[in-house]
CSV table of C-alpha atoms and ligand atoms in Angstrom, one decimal:
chain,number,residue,atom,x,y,z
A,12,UNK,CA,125.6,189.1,217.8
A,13,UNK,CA,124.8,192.5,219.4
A,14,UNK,CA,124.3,195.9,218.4
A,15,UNK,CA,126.2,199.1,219.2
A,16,UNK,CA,125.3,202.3,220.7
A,17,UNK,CA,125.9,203.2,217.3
A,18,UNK,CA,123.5,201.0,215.3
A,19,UNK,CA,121.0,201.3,217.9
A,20,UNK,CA,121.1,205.4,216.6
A,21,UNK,CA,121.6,204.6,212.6
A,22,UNK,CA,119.1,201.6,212.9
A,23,UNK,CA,116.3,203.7,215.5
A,24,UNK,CA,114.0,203.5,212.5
A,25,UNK,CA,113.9,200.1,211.9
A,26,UNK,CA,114.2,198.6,215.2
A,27,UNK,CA,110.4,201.0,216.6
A,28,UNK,CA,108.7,198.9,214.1
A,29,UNK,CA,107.1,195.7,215.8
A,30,UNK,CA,107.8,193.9,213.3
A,31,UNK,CA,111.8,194.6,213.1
A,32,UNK,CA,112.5,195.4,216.7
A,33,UNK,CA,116.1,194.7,217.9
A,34,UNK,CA,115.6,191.2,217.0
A,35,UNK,CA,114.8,191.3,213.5
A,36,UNK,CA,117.8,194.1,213.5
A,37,UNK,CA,120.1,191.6,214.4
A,38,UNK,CA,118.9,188.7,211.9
A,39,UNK,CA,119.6,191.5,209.3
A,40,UNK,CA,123.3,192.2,210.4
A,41,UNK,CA,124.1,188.3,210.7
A,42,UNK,CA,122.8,188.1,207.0
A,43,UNK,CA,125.2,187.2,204.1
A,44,UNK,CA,123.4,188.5,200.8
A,45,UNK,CA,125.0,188.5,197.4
A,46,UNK,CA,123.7,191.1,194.5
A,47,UNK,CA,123.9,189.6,190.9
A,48,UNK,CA,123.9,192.3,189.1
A,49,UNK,CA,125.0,197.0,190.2
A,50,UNK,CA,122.8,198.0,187.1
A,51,UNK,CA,119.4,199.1,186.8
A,52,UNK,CA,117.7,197.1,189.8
A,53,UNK,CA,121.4,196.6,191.9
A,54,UNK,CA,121.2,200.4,191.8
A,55,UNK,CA,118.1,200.4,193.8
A,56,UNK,CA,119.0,197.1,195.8
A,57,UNK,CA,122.7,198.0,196.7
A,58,UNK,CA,121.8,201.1,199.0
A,59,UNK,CA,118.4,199.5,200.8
A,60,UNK,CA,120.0,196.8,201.5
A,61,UNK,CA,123.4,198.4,202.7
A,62,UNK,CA,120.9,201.1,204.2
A,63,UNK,CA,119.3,198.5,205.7
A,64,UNK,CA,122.3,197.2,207.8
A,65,UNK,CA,122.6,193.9,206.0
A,66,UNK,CA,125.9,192.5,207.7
A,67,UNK,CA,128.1,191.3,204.8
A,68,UNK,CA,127.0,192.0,201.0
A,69,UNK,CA,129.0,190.8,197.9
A,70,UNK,CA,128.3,192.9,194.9
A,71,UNK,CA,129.3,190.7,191.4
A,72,UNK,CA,129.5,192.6,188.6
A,73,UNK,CA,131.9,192.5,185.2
A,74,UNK,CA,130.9,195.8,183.4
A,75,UNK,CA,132.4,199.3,183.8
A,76,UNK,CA,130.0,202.8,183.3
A,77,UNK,CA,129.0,203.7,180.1
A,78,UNK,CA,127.2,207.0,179.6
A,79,UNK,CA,124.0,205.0,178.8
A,80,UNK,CA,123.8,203.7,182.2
A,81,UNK,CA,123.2,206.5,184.1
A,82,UNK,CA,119.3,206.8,183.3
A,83,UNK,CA,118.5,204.3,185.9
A,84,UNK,CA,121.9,203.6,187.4
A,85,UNK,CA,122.2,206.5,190.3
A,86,UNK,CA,125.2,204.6,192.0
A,87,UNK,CA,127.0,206.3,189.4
A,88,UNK,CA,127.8,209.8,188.3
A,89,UNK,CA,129.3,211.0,185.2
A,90,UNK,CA,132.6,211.4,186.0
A,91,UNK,CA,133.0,207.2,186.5
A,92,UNK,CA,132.4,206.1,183.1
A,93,UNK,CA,134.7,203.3,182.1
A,94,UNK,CA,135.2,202.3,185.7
A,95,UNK,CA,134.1,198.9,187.2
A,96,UNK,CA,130.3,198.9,188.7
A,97,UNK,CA,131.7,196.5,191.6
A,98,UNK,CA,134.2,198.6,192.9
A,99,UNK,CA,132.5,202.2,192.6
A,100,UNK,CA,129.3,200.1,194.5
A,101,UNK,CA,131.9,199.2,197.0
A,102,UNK,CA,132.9,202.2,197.4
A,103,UNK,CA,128.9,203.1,197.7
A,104,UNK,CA,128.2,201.5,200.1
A,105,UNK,CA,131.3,201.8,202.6
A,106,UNK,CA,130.3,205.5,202.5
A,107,UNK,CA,126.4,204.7,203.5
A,108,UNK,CA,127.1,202.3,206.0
A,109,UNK,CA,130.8,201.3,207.4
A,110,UNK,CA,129.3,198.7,209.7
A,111,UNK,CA,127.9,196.7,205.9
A,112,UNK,CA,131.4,194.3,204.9
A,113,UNK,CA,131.3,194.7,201.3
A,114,UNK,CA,133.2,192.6,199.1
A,115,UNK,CA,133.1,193.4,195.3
A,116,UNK,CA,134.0,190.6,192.4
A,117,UNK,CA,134.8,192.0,189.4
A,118,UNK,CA,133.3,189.0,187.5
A,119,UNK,CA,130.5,187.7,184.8
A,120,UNK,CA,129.0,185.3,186.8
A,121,UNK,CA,127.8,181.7,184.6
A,122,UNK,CA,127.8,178.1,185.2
A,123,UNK,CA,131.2,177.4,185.4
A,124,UNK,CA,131.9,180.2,188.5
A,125,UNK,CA,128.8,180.3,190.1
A,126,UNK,CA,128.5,178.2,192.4
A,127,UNK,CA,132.1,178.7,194.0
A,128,UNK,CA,130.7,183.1,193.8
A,129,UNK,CA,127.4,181.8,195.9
A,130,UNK,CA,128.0,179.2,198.5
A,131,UNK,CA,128.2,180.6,202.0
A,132,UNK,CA,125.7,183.5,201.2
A,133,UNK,CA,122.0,183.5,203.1
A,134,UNK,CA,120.2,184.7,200.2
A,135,UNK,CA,121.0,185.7,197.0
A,136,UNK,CA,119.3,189.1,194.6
A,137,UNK,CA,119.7,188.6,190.9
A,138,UNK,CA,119.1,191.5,189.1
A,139,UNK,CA,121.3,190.7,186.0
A,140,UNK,CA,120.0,191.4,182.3
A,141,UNK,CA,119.4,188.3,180.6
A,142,UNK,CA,117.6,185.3,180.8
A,143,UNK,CA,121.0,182.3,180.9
A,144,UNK,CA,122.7,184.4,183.5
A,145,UNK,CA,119.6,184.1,185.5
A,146,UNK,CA,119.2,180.1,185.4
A,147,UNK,CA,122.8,180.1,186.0
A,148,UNK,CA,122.5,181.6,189.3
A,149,UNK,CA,118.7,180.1,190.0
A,150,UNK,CA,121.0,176.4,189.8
A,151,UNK,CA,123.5,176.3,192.6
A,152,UNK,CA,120.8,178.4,194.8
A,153,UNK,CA,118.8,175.0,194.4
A,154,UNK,CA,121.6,172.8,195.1
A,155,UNK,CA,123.0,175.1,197.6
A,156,UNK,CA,119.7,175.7,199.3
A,157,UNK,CA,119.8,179.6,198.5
A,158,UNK,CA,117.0,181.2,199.0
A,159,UNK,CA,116.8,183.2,195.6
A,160,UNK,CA,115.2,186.9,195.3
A,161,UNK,CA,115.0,187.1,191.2
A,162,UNK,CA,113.7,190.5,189.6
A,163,UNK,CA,114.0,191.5,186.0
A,164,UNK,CA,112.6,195.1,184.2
A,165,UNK,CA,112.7,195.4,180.5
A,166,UNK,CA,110.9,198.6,179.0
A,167,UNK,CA,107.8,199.1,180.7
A,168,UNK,CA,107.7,195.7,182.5
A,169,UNK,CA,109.0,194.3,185.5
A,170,UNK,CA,108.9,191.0,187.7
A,171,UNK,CA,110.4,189.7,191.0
A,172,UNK,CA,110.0,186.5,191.7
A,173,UNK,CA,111.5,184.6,195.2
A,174,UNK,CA,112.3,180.9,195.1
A,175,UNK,CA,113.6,178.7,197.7
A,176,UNK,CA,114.0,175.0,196.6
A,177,UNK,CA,110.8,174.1,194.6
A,178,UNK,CA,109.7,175.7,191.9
A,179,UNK,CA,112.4,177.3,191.3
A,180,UNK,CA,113.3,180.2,188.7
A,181,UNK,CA,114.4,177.6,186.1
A,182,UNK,CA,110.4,175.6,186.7
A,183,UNK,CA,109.4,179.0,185.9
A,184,UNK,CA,111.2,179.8,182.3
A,185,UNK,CA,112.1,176.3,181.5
A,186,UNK,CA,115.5,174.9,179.3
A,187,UNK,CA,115.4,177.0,176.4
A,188,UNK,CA,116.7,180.2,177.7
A,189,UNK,CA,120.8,178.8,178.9
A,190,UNK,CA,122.7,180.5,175.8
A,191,UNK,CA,120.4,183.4,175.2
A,192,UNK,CA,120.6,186.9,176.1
A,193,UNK,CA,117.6,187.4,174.4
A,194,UNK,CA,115.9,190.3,176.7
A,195,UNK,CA,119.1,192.4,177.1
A,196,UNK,CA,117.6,196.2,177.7
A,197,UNK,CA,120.1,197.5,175.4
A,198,UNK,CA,118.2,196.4,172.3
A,199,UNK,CA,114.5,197.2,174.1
A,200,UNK,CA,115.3,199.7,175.8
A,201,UNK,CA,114.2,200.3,179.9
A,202,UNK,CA,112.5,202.8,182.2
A,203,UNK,CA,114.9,203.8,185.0
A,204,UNK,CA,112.1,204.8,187.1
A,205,UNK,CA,111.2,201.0,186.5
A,206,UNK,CA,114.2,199.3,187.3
A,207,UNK,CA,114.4,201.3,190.6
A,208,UNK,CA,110.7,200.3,191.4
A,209,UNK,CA,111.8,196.7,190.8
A,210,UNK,CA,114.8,196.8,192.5
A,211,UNK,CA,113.3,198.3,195.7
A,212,UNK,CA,110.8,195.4,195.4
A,213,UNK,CA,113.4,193.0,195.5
A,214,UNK,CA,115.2,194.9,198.3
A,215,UNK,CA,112.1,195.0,200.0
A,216,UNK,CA,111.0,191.2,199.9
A,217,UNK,CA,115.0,190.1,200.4
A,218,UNK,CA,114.4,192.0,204.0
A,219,UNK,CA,111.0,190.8,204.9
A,220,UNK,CA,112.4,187.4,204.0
A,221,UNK,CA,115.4,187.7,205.9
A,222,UNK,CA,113.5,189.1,209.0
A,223,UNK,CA,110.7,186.8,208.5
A,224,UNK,CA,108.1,189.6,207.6
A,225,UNK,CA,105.0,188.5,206.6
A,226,UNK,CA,103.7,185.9,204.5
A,227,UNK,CA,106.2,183.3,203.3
A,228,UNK,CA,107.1,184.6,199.4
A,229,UNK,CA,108.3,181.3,198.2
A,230,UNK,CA,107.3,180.5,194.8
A,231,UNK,CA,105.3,183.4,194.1
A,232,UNK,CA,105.9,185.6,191.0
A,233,UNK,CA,104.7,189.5,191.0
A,234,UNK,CA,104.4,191.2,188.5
A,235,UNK,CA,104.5,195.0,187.6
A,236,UNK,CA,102.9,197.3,184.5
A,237,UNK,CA,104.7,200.3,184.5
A,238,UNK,CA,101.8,201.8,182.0
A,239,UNK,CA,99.2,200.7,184.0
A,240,UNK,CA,100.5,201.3,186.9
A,241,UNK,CA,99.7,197.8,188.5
A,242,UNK,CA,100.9,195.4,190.2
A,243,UNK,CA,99.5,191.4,190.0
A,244,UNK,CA,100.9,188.2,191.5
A,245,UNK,CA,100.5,184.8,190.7
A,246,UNK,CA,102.1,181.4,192.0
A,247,UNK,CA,104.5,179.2,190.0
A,248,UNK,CA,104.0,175.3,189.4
A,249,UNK,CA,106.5,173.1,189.9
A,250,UNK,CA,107.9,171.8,186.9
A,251,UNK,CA,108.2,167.9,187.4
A,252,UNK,CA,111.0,167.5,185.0
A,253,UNK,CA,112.9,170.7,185.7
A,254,UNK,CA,116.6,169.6,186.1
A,255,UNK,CA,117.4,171.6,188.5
A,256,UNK,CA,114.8,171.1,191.3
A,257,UNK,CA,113.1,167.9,190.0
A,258,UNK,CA,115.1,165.5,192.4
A,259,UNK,CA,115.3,167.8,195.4
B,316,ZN,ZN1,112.7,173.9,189.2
């Protein structure tokens, strides 16, 4: 895999830093990453990412613009409400970055689809809503061996969390959680400042990761207080009966 005259230019940025260089540049562009999830945190995650010259990016997404998104969803303008997120973030990013392959799925992602939506990807960034979509992705990443960027922001509150293998994000909230949709922000309501801050966390970590940045993330949980203004981090344990990553 090489780089153009032309990413060389757009990517200048990136590639000075030592610990990117032309190199890290490249791992980036080879990357397949999928986005669960052009709310909120997707809003924050689709354009660093794409920015970011990730190679081929699949947005899935089955809800269209409504007025109340806008707050924290800058993908989006007024004039799209009642169009599909996937396709207007398509359409996003092939403006930011035509070197990006973008493919969008107009689809609610769950057990049933999920692991035929994931397999092939290099990584995977959930930023969906509620707590059973979540353990439905967090599954076939473990059988699949998916690395798994996981963030969530629900009023003043946020978390990422990144799992590869064990724990994974189903160690962390256990079995009770598969039919419920219990934190949906529509009912607590959410900062949009917040869900960009958590998205461009989980932007951030899913390109260290991807470069090999730093130190490894796995099984690590951070936390942010968007009152306090802090953030805190703290590891997982595996869960020795968790069904999903028990056995691996
Ligand atoms: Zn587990």
């Amino acid at each position: 895999m090489s780089l153009s005259d032309e990413e060389l230019d757009r990517y200048a940025r990136h590639i000075v830093l030592p610990q990117i260089g032309g190199v890290g540049q490249k791992k980036l562009k080879a990357a397949s990453v999928a986005v669960i999830g052009a709310g909120g945190i997707g809003s924050a995650v689709i354009p660093a990412v794409a920015g970011a010259g990730i190679g081929k990016l699949t947005i899935i997404d089955s809800d269209e613009v409504e007025l109340s998104n806008l707050h924290r969803q800058p993908l989006f303008g007024e004039a799209d409400a009642g169009k599909p997120k996937a396709e207007l973030a398509m359409t996003f990013v092939s403006r930011l970055n035509r070197f990006v392959g973008v493919s969008p799925k107009i689809q609610r992602i769950a057990t049933e689809n999920a692991r035929a939506l994931l397999v092939g990807h290099d990584l995977v960034i959930d930023g969906s809503d509620n707590f059973a979509t979540r353990l439905a992705v967090s599954d076939p990443c473990v059988a699949l061996g998916i690395p798994l960027v996981s963030a969530a922001a629900v009023q003043f509150k946020g978390q990422v969390g990144f799992f590869r293998g064990r724990p994974c994000y189903r160690c962390f909230v256990g079995d009770a959680f598969d039919a419920d949709d219990c934190d949906n922000c529509s009912e607590l309501g959410v900062l949009g400042a917040l869900t960009a801050t958590i998205g461009s966390f989980a932007a951030l970590l899913a390109i260290n990761s991807i470069v090999g940045i730093g130190e490894d993330q796995a099984g690590k949980l951070h936390l942010f207080d968007g009152e306090k203004l802090e953030w805190r981090t703290m590891r997982i344990p595996p869960d020795p009966g968790c069904s999903a990553c028990g056995s691996v």
